[in-house]
CSV table of C-alpha atoms in Angstrom, one decimal:
chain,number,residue,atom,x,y,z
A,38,UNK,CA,-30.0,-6.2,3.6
A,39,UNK,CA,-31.7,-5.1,6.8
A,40,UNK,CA,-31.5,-1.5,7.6
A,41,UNK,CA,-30.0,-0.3,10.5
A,42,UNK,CA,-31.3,3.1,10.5
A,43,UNK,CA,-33.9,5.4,8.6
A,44,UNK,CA,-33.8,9.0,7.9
A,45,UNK,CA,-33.9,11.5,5.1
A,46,UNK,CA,-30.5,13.3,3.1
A,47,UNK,CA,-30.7,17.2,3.2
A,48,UNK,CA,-29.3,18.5,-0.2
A,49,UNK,CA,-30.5,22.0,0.4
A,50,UNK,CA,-33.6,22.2,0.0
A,51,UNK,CA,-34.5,18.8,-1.2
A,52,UNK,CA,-35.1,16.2,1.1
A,53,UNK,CA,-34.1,12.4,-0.2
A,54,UNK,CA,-35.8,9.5,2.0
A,55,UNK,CA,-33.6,6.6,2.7
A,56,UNK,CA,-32.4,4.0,4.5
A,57,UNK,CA,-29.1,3.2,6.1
A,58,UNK,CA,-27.7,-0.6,5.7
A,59,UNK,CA,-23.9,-2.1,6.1
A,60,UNK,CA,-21.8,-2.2,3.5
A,61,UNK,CA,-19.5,-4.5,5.7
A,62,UNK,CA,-19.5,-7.7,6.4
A,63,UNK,CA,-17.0,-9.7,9.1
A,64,UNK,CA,-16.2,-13.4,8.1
A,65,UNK,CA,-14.3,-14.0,11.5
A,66,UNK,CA,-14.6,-17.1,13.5
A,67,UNK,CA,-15.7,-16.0,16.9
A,68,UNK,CA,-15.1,-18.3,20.4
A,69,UNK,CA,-17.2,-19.0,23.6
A,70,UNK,CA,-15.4,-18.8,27.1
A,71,UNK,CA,-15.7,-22.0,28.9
A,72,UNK,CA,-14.6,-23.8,31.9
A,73,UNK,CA,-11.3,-24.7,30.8
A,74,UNK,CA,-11.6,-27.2,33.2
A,75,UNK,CA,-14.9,-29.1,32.7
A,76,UNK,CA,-15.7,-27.1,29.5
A,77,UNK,CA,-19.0,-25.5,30.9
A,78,UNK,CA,-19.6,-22.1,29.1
A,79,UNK,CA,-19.0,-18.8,31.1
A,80,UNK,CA,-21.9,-16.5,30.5
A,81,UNK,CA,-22.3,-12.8,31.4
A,82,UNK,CA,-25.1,-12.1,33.3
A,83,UNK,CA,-26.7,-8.6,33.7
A,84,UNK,CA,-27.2,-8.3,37.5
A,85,UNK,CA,-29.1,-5.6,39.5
A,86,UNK,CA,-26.7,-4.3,41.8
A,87,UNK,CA,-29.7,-2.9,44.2
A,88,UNK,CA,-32.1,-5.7,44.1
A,89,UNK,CA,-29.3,-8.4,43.5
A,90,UNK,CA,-31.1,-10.4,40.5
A,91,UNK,CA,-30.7,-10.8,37.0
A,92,UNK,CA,-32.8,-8.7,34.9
A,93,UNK,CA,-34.0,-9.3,31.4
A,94,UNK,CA,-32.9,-6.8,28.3
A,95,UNK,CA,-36.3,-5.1,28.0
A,96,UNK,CA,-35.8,-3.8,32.0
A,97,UNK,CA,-32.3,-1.8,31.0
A,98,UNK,CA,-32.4,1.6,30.3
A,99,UNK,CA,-29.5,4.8,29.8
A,100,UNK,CA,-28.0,6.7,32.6
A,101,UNK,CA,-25.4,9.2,32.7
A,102,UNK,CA,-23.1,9.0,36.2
A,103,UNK,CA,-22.8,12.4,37.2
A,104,UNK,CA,-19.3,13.3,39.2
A,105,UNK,CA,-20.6,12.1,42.4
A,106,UNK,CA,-21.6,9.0,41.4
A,107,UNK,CA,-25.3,9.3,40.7
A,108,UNK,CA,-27.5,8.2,37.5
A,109,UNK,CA,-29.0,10.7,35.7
A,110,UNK,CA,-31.6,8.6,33.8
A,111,UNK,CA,-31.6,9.3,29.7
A,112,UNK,CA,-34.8,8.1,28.0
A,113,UNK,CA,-35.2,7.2,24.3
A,114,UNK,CA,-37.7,9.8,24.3
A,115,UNK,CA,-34.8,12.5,25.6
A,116,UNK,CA,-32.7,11.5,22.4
A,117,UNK,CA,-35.9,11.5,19.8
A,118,UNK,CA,-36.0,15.0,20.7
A,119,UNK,CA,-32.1,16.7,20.8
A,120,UNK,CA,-32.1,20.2,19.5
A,121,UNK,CA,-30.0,19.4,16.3
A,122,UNK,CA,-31.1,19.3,13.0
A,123,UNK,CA,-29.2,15.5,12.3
A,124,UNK,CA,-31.6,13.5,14.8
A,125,UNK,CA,-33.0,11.9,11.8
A,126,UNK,CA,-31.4,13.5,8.6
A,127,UNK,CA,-27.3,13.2,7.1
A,128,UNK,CA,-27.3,16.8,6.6
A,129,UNK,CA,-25.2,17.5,3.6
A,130,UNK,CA,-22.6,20.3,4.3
A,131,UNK,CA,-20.3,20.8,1.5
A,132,UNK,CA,-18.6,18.9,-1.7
A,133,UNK,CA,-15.0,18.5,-1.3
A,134,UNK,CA,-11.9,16.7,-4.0
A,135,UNK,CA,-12.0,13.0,-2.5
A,136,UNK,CA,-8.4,13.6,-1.8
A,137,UNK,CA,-8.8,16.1,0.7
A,138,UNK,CA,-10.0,13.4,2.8
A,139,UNK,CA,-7.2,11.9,5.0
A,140,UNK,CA,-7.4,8.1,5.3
A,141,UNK,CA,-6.9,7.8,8.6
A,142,UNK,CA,-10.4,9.6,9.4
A,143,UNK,CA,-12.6,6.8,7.6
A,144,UNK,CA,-14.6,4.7,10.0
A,145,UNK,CA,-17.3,2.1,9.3
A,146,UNK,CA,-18.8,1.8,5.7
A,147,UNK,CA,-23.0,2.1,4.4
A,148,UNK,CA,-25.1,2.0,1.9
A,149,UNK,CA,-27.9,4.8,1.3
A,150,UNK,CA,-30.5,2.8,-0.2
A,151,UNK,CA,-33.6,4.8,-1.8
A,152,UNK,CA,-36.6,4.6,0.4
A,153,UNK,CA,-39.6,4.4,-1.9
A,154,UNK,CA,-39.9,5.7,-5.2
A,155,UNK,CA,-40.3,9.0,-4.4
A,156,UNK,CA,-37.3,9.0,-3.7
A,157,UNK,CA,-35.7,7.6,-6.8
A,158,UNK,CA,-35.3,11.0,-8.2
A,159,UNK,CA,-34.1,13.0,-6.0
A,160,UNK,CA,-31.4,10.3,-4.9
A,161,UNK,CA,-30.5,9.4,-8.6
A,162,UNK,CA,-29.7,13.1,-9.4
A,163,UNK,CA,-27.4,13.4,-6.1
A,164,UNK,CA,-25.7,10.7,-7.4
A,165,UNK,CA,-24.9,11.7,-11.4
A,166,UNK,CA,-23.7,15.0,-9.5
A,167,UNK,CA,-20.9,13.6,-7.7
A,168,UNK,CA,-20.4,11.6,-10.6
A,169,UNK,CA,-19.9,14.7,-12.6
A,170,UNK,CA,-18.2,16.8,-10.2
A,171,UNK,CA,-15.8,14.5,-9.6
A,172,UNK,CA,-15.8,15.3,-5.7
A,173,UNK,CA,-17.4,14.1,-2.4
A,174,UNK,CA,-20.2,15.2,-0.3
A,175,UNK,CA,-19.1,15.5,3.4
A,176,UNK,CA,-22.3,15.5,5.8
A,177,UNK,CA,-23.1,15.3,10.0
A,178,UNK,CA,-25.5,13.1,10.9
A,179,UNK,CA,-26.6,11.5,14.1
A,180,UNK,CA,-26.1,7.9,14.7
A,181,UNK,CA,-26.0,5.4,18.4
A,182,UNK,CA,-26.3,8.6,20.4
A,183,UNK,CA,-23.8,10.6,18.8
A,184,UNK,CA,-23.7,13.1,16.3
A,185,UNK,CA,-21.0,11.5,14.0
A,186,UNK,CA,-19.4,13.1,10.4
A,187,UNK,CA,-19.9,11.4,7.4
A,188,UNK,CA,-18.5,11.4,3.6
A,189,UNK,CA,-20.9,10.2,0.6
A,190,UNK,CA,-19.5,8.9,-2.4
A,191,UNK,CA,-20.6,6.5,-5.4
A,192,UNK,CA,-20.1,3.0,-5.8
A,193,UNK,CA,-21.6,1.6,-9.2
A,194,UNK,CA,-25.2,3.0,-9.1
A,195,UNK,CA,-25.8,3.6,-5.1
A,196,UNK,CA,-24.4,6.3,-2.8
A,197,UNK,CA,-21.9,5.0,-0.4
A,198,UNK,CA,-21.3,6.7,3.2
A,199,UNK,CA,-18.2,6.2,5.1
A,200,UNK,CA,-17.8,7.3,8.9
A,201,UNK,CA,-15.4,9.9,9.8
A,202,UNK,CA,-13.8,10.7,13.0
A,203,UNK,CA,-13.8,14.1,13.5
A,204,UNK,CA,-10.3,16.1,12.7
A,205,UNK,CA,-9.6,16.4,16.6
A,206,UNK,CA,-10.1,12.7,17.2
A,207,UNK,CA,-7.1,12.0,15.0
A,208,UNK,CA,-4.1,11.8,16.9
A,209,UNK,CA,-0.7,13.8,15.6
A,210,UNK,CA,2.3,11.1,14.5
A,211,UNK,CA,4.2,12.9,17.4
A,212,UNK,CA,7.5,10.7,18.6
A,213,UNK,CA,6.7,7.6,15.7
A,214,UNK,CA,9.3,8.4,13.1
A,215,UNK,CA,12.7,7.7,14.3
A,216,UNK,CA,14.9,10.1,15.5
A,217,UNK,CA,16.4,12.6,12.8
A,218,UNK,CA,20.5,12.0,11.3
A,219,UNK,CA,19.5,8.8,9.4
A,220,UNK,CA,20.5,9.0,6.1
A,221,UNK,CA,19.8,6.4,3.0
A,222,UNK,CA,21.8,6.5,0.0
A,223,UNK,CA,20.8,6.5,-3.7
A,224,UNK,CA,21.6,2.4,-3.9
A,225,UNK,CA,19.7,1.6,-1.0
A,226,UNK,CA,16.6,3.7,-2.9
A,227,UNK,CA,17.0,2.0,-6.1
A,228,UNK,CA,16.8,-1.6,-4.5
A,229,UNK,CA,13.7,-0.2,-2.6
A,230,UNK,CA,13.1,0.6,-6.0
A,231,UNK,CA,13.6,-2.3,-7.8
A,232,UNK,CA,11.9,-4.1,-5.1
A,233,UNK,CA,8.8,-2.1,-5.6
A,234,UNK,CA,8.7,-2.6,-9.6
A,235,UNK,CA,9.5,-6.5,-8.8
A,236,UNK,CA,6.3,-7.2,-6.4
A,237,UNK,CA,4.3,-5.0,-8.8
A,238,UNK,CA,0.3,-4.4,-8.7
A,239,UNK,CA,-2.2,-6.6,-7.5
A,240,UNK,CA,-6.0,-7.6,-7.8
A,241,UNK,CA,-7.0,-7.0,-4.0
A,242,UNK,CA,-10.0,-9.3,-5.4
A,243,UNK,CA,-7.0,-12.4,-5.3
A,244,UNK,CA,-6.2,-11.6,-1.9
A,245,UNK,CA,-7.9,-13.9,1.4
A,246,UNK,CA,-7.9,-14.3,4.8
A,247,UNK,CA,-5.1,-17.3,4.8
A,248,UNK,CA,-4.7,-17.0,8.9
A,249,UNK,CA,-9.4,-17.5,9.2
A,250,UNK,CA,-8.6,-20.5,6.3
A,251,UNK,CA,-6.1,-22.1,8.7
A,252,UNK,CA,-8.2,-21.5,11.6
A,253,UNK,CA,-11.2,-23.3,9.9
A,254,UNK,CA,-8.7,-26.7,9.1
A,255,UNK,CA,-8.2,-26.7,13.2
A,256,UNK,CA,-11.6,-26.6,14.2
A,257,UNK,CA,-12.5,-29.1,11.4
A,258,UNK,CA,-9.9,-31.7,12.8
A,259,UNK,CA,-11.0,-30.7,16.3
A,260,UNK,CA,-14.4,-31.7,15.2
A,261,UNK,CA,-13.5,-35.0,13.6
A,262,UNK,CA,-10.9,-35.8,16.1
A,263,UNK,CA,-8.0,-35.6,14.3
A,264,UNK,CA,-4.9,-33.9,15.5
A,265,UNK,CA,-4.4,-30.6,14.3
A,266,UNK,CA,-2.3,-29.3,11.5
A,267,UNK,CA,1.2,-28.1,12.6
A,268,UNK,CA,2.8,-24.7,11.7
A,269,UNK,CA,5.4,-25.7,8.9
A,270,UNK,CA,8.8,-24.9,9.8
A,271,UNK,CA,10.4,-21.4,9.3
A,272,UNK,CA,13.2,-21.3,6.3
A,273,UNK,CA,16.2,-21.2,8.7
A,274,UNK,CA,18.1,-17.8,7.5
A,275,UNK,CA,21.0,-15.9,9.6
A,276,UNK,CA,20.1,-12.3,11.0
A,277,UNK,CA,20.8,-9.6,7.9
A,278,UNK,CA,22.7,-6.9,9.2
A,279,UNK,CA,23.0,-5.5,5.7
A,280,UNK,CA,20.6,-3.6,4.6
A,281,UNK,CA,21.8,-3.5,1.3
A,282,UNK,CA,22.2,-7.2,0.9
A,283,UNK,CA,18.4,-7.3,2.5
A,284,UNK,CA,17.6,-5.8,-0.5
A,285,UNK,CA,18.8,-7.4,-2.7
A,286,UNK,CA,18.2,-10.8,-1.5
A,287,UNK,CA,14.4,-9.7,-1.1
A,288,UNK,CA,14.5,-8.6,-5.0
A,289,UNK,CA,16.1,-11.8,-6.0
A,290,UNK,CA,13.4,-13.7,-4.1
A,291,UNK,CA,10.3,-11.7,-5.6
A,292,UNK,CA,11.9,-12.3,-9.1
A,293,UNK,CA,12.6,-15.9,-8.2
A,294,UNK,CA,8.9,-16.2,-7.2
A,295,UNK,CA,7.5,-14.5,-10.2
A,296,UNK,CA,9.4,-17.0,-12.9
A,297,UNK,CA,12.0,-14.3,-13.7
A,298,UNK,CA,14.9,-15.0,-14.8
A,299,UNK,CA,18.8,-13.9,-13.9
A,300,UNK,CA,17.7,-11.4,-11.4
A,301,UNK,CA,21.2,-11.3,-9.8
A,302,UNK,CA,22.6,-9.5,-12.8
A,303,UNK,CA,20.3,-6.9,-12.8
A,304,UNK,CA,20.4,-6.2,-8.5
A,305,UNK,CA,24.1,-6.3,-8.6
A,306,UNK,CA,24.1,-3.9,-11.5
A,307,UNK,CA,21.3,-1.5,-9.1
A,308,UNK,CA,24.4,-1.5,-6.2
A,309,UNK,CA,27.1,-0.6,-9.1
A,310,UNK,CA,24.9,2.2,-10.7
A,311,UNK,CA,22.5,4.3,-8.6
A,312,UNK,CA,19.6,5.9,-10.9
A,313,UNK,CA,19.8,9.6,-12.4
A,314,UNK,CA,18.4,11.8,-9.6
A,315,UNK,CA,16.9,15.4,-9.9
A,316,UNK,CA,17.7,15.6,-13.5
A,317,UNK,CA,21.5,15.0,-13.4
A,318,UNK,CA,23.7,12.2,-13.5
A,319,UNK,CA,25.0,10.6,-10.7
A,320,UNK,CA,28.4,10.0,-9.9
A,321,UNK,CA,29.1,6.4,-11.0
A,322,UNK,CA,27.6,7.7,-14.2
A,323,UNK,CA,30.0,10.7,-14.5
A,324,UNK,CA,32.9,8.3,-13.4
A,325,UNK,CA,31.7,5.7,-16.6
A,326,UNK,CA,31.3,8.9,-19.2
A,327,UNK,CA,34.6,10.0,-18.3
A,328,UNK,CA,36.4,6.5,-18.0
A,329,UNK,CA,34.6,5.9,-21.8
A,330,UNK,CA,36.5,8.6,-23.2
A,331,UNK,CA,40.0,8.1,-22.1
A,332,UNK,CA,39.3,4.6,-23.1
A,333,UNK,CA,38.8,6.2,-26.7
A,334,UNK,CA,41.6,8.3,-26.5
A,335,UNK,CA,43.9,5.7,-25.4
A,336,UNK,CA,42.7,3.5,-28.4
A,337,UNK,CA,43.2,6.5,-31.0
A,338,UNK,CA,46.8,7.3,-29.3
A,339,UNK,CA,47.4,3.5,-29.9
A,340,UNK,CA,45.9,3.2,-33.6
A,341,UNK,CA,48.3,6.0,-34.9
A,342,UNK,CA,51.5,4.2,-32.8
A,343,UNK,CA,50.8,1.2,-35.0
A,344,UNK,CA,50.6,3.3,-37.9
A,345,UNK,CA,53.4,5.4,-37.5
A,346,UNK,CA,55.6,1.8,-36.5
A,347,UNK,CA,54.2,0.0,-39.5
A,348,UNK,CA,55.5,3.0,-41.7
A,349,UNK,CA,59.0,3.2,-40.2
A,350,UNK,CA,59.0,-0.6,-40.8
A,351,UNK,CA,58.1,-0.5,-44.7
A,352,UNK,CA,60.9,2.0,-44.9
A,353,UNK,CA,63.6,-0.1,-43.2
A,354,UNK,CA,62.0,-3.4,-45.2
A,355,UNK,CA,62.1,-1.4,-48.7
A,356,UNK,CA,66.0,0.0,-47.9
A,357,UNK,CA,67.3,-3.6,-46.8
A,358,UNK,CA,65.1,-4.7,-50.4
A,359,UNK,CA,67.4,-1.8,-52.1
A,360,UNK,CA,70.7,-2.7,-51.0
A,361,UNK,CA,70.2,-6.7,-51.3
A,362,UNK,CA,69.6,-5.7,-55.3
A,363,UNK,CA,72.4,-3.4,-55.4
A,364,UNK,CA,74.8,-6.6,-53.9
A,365,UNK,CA,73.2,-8.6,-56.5
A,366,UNK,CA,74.1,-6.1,-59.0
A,367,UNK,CA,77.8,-5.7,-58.5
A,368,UNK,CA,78.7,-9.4,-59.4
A,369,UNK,CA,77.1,-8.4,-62.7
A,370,UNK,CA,78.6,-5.3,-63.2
A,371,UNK,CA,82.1,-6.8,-62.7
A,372,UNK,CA,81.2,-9.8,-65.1
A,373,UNK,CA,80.4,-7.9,-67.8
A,374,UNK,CA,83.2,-5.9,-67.4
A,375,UNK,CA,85.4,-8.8,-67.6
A,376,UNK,CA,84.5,-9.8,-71.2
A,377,UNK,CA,84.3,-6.8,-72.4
A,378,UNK,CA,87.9,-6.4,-71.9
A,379,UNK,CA,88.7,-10.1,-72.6
């Protein structure tokens, strides 16, 4: 990879040759303006506004406009020599956890390659350091007539360098989020929920440009003179108002497109039952504890009715049994009687 600068780390007192190269790489299809009409190209053309002529690249220098309107020429020479000690090194200032570094101040991505091998040392024990510490290096340097901030890290066996806007270039979220009184109940969180455990994790290696893949297909019919593909139709689908059924009908479809069966069961189940939250049970839950145990003492209240019936029965069964014998027994008695005096 070609380098794009050269310079020297400062890690105290030890001094680390190396060379700066991309660590990015843009796969975009870039356009020519032409002549919609006749399809000539439109070119930009670097014109002397004094002398009225086109000049070549090597006849361009710097200039600063001052208030009034005048060039202060700036010569390469002028920047070779600014009074700050990051001209030509990435001065390493301190080692920081790599979580103290907000996102949204990383810039452009390098490579610190080893520049001869006097260097390998030097740059080899930089790197098992972070390794060990566990932290990042955060550095100044100066870079396309700037002085710019910088945070080294490791990648594999080489020393990364990402750009960083400085804390004042990033902007406050002032007047983004939506005005305050918004509230979102436990359901609509478990869906989210749900939804979240449904589309899962992902190999960002499995991920790819489909919108630079479709692009490619139109300029390859355009070549061959063929028509070019058409945008397949949109699934035709009423405006949700509902966010809850939004949710759910977006969990059904990530289930539906990961082979999983009967989600519907489970997302109704999520709008029935909202999850356990701060360590005690929600509501529904409370409801279903205490529904459970007059269910139980309903069934127990019933149990001993039966019993208690069935007893009073076998006592009125067993009395009619006692008088049908002692009917049956009369007859007999009289009977018996009757010979006896006969």
């Amino acid at each position: 990879m070609r380098s794009i600068w050269n310079g020297a780390i400062s890690f105290g007192l030890v001094s680390i040759p190396i060379k700066l190269v991309n660590a990015t790489e843009s796969h975009a299809i870039s356009f020519r303006q032409i002549h919609a009409e006749d399809g000539g190209r439109i070119r930009y053309r670097k014109v002397c506004e004094l002398e009225d002529r086109e000049v070549a690249q090597s006849e361009i220098g710097k200039a600063y406009e001052d208030a009034d309107g005048s060039m202060i020429p700036i010569t390469d020479e002028d920047l070779s020599h600014l009074p700050i000690p990051t001209a030509r090194t990435i001065e390493i200032v301190a080692f920081v956890p790599g979580d103290r570094i907000d996102p949204l101040q990383m810039g452009s991505a390098y490579y610190l390659a080893a520049s001869g091998a006097p260097a390998a040392k030097p740059y080899t024990l930089l790197r098992e350091a972070l390794k060990r510490s566990n932290r990042v290096a955060i550095a100044k340097f100066a870079l396309r007539g700037r002085e710019r901030l910088g945070m080294l890290r490791v990648v594999g066996d080489a020393i990364a360098m990402h750009g960083l806007l400085w804390p004042d270039e990033v902007r406050a979220p002032e007047g983004v989020a939506p005005d305050a009184g918004v509230t979102v109940r436990d359901q609509e969180l478990d869906l989210a929920d749900a939804l979240m455990d449904t589309l899962g994790e992902i190999d960002l290696a499995d991920l790819h440009d489909e919108y630079q893949e479709a692009l490619e297909e139109v300029v390859a019919a355009k070549s061959a003179g063929e028509a070019p593909p058409q945008t397949p139709e949109p699934a035709s689908s009423g405006k949700v108002l509902d966010l809850m059924a939004a949710l759910e009908s977006s969990v059904a479809a990530a289930r539906e497109s990961r082979g999983e069966e009967e989600p519907a069961a489970d997302v109704r189940s999520l709008r029935r039952t909202p999850k356990e939250t701060g360590g005690k049970k929600s509501t529904s839950a409370a409801a279903k504890k205490t529904a459970a145990k007059k269910t139980a003492a309903a069934e127990k209240k019933a149990t001993a009715k039966s019993t208690a019936s069935g007893g009073r029965s076998g006592q009125r069964k067993t009395a009619a049994a006692k008088g049908t014998a002692a009917k049956k027994a009369a007859p007999a008695k009289k009977t018996a009687s009757r010979r006896r005096s006969a």
